[in-house]
Amino acid sequence: CALPIYKTYGTDATADVGSAYTITGLNAGYTGNAFILDALSVYGGPIAIVTSAGSPVTATVTGGPYSIDVVYGGSVTLPTGYNPTIVYNSSGLLTVDPARLTVNGLIANNKVYDGTTVASTDSSAATLSGTVNGDVVGLGTVSANFDSMNVGNGISVALGSVGLTGSAAGNY
């Protein structure tokens, strides 16, 4: 079973897409030697170009999965007896996974003992780092919990979920 190709939002997958297939066939002039058509310029190539709209760094999470397409190009005259076969090493799909962001400056507020671990947060000075492509993404609703419901100082706080705002929020 062939597996899909994955990339993280904000990265380029051109090389991965380019290796998503194998072209086999024998060049009649070079008995016994298989060759990859993309490297051939002697026949007016490239004979095949493999592309995906999901390859560029700007391809979004919500736009996928993207198809991986083989486009035959150039004014190519194949040698006599050369019948290339294209076999996908993947499912022919590229999936864009969300990029990770880092939350900086988020503060857990002190609280009066209430028997729960629920923590309120102050995000007034919080920032996000790791955005790409000039995306404007903001910090939305945050959930957090103290590690202990007992009274004390310096109790660790675990971040639960972080909501994001902005038109590109779905890419993170």
Tab-separated table of C-alpha atoms in Angstrom:
chain	number	residue	atom	x	y	z
A	1	CYS	CA	0.000	0.000	0.000
A	2	ALA	CA	1.486	3.305	-1.033
A	3	LEU	CA	1.567	6.025	1.584
A	4	PRO	CA	0.798	9.715	1.079
A	5	ILE	CA	3.510	12.356	1.326
A	6	TYR	CA	3.343	14.773	4.255
A	7	LYS	CA	4.893	18.188	4.764
A	8	THR	CA	4.592	20.886	7.395
A	9	TYR	CA	2.960	24.181	6.478
A	10	GLY	CA	5.614	26.709	5.521
A	11	THR	CA	8.055	24.160	4.087
A	12	ASP	CA	8.786	23.315	0.461
A	13	ALA	CA	8.010	19.763	-0.659
A	14	THR	CA	9.269	20.035	-4.237
A	15	ALA	CA	12.028	17.458	-3.688
A	16	ASP	CA	9.642	15.041	-1.943
A	17	VAL	CA	7.113	15.354	-4.742
A	18	GLY	CA	9.863	14.856	-7.312
A	19	SER	CA	10.715	11.509	-5.719
A	20	ALA	CA	7.075	10.398	-5.504
A	21	TYR	CA	7.461	8.310	-8.606
A	22	THR	CA	9.812	6.067	-10.503
A	23	ILE	CA	10.154	6.058	-14.260
A	24	THR	CA	11.411	2.809	-15.671
A	25	GLY	CA	12.287	1.759	-19.160
A	26	LEU	CA	15.383	1.006	-21.163
A	27	ASN	CA	17.138	3.414	-23.459
A	28	ALA	CA	17.706	1.450	-26.649
A	29	GLY	CA	21.060	3.204	-27.145
A	30	TYR	CA	22.306	2.110	-23.739
A	31	THR	CA	21.339	-1.554	-23.453
A	32	GLY	CA	20.577	-2.566	-19.898
A	33	ASN	CA	20.713	0.928	-18.405
A	34	ALA	CA	17.543	2.395	-16.962
A	35	PHE	CA	17.419	6.155	-16.629
A	36	ILE	CA	15.223	8.795	-15.069
A	37	LEU	CA	13.614	10.963	-17.696
A	38	ASP	CA	13.763	14.237	-15.775
A	39	ALA	CA	17.541	14.335	-16.233
A	40	LEU	CA	17.433	13.884	-19.993
A	41	SER	CA	17.918	16.947	-22.089
A	42	VAL	CA	19.313	15.107	-25.074
A	43	TYR	CA	15.784	14.189	-26.193
A	44	GLY	CA	14.356	17.687	-25.695
A	45	GLY	CA	13.229	16.935	-22.151
A	46	PRO	CA	12.228	17.052	-19.545
A	47	ILE	CA	9.920	14.279	-20.635
A	48	ALA	CA	7.962	14.288	-17.383
A	49	ILE	CA	7.574	16.960	-14.746
A	50	VAL	CA	6.053	15.963	-11.419
A	51	THR	CA	4.242	18.761	-9.593
A	52	SER	CA	1.780	19.402	-6.808
A	53	ALA	CA	-0.056	22.564	-5.809
A	54	GLY	CA	0.796	21.491	-2.249
A	55	SER	CA	4.562	21.772	-2.779
A	56	PRO	CA	5.139	25.518	-2.236
A	57	VAL	CA	5.682	26.966	1.241
A	58	THR	CA	2.388	28.851	0.873
A	59	ALA	CA	0.220	25.736	0.357
A	60	THR	CA	-2.386	25.697	3.133
A	61	VAL	CA	-3.526	22.951	5.470
A	62	THR	CA	-7.173	23.450	4.511
A	63	GLY	CA	-6.479	23.196	0.763
A	64	GLY	CA	-5.291	19.594	0.927
A	65	PRO	CA	-4.775	16.873	0.381
A	66	TYR	CA	-3.222	17.966	-2.903
A	67	SER	CA	-2.831	15.715	-5.911
A	68	ILE	CA	0.620	14.891	-7.259
A	69	ASP	CA	0.513	15.243	-11.024
A	70	VAL	CA	2.758	14.065	-13.826
A	71	VAL	CA	2.874	16.515	-16.704
A	72	TYR	CA	4.559	15.515	-19.931
A	73	GLY	CA	6.532	18.425	-21.319
A	74	GLY	CA	8.890	19.485	-24.044
A	75	SER	CA	8.832	18.518	-27.674
A	76	VAL	CA	10.223	15.106	-26.986
A	77	THR	CA	10.983	12.400	-29.521
A	78	LEU	CA	11.561	9.175	-27.652
A	79	PRO	CA	14.099	6.676	-28.957
A	80	THR	CA	12.697	3.689	-30.846
A	81	GLY	CA	11.585	0.965	-28.510
A	82	TYR	CA	11.493	3.212	-25.445
A	83	ASN	CA	8.192	2.869	-23.609
A	84	PRO	CA	8.517	4.466	-20.184
A	85	THR	CA	6.328	3.369	-17.306
A	86	ILE	CA	5.539	5.718	-14.425
A	87	VAL	CA	4.959	4.078	-11.048
A	88	TYR	CA	4.003	6.170	-8.014
A	89	ASN	CA	5.978	5.440	-4.846
A	90	SER	CA	3.249	7.273	-2.943
A	91	SER	CA	-0.532	7.429	-3.042
A	92	GLY	CA	-0.336	10.397	-5.386
A	93	LEU	CA	-1.426	12.754	-2.585
A	94	LEU	CA	0.412	15.400	-0.579
A	95	THR	CA	-0.979	16.384	2.828
A	96	VAL	CA	0.035	19.634	4.540
A	97	ASP	CA	0.265	19.330	8.324
A	98	PRO	CA	-0.119	22.369	10.622
A	99	ALA	CA	3.078	24.172	11.674
A	100	ARG	CA	3.916	24.444	15.362
A	101	LEU	CA	3.943	27.767	17.179
A	102	THR	CA	5.558	28.734	20.463
A	103	VAL	CA	3.634	30.802	23.008
A	104	ASN	CA	5.875	33.245	24.887
A	105	GLY	CA	5.012	35.406	27.898
A	106	LEU	CA	1.778	33.668	28.926
A	107	ILE	CA	1.279	34.028	32.682
A	108	ALA	CA	-0.752	31.816	35.028
A	109	ASN	CA	-2.655	33.962	37.517
A	110	ASN	CA	-2.630	33.356	41.259
A	111	LYS	CA	-5.917	32.094	42.616
A	112	VAL	CA	-7.810	31.536	45.831
A	113	TYR	CA	-8.112	27.861	46.805
A	114	ASP	CA	-11.250	26.390	45.263
A	115	GLY	CA	-10.527	22.638	45.248
A	116	THR	CA	-9.861	22.509	41.484
A	117	THR	CA	-6.786	22.640	39.299
A	118	VAL	CA	-8.268	25.102	36.780
A	119	ALA	CA	-5.886	27.996	36.116
A	120	SER	CA	-6.743	31.360	34.616
A	121	THR	CA	-4.136	33.027	32.427
A	122	ASP	CA	-2.996	36.516	31.524
A	123	SER	CA	-2.137	36.767	27.852
A	124	SER	CA	-1.786	40.557	27.689
A	125	ALA	CA	1.979	40.313	27.086
A	126	ALA	CA	1.936	36.957	25.281
A	127	THR	CA	3.372	36.576	21.799
A	128	LEU	CA	3.511	33.776	19.238
A	129	SER	CA	6.701	32.815	17.446
A	130	GLY	CA	7.098	30.494	14.503
A	131	THR	CA	4.659	32.022	12.037
A	132	VAL	CA	5.647	31.828	8.379
A	133	ASN	CA	4.732	33.489	5.088
A	134	GLY	CA	3.989	36.783	6.860
A	135	ASP	CA	0.900	35.248	8.476
A	136	VAL	CA	-0.825	37.311	11.141
A	137	VAL	CA	-2.012	34.916	13.833
A	138	GLY	CA	-3.197	35.879	17.292
A	139	LEU	CA	-3.630	34.126	20.609
A	140	GLY	CA	-7.251	33.283	21.389
A	141	THR	CA	-8.765	31.369	24.300
A	142	VAL	CA	-6.295	29.469	26.482
A	143	SER	CA	-7.012	26.653	28.928
A	144	ALA	CA	-4.537	25.641	31.625
A	145	ASN	CA	-4.418	23.592	34.817
A	146	PHE	CA	-2.270	23.674	37.945
A	147	ASP	CA	-0.488	20.366	38.563
A	148	SER	CA	-2.017	20.240	42.045
A	149	MET	CA	-5.264	21.497	43.582
A	150	ASN	CA	-3.450	22.000	46.914
A	151	VAL	CA	-2.394	25.378	48.261
A	152	GLY	CA	1.235	26.275	47.572
A	153	ASN	CA	3.745	28.467	45.819
A	154	GLY	CA	5.462	27.762	42.526
A	155	ILE	CA	3.016	25.043	41.470
A	156	SER	CA	3.593	24.073	37.829
A	157	VAL	CA	0.925	24.888	35.294
A	158	ALA	CA	0.202	22.718	32.259
A	159	LEU	CA	-1.114	24.382	29.149
A	160	GLY	CA	-4.224	22.590	27.894
A	161	SER	CA	-5.371	24.090	24.634
A	162	VAL	CA	-4.579	27.295	22.832
A	163	GLY	CA	-7.052	28.868	20.460
A	164	LEU	CA	-5.724	30.924	17.574
A	165	THR	CA	-7.249	33.861	15.724
A	166	GLY	CA	-6.615	35.278	12.269
A	167	SER	CA	-7.217	34.177	8.710
A	168	ALA	CA	-4.203	31.803	8.706
A	169	ALA	CA	-4.946	30.216	12.119
A	170	GLY	CA	-5.902	26.923	10.466
A	171	ASN	CA	-2.309	26.463	9.270
A	172	TYR	CA	-1.013	26.201	12.863
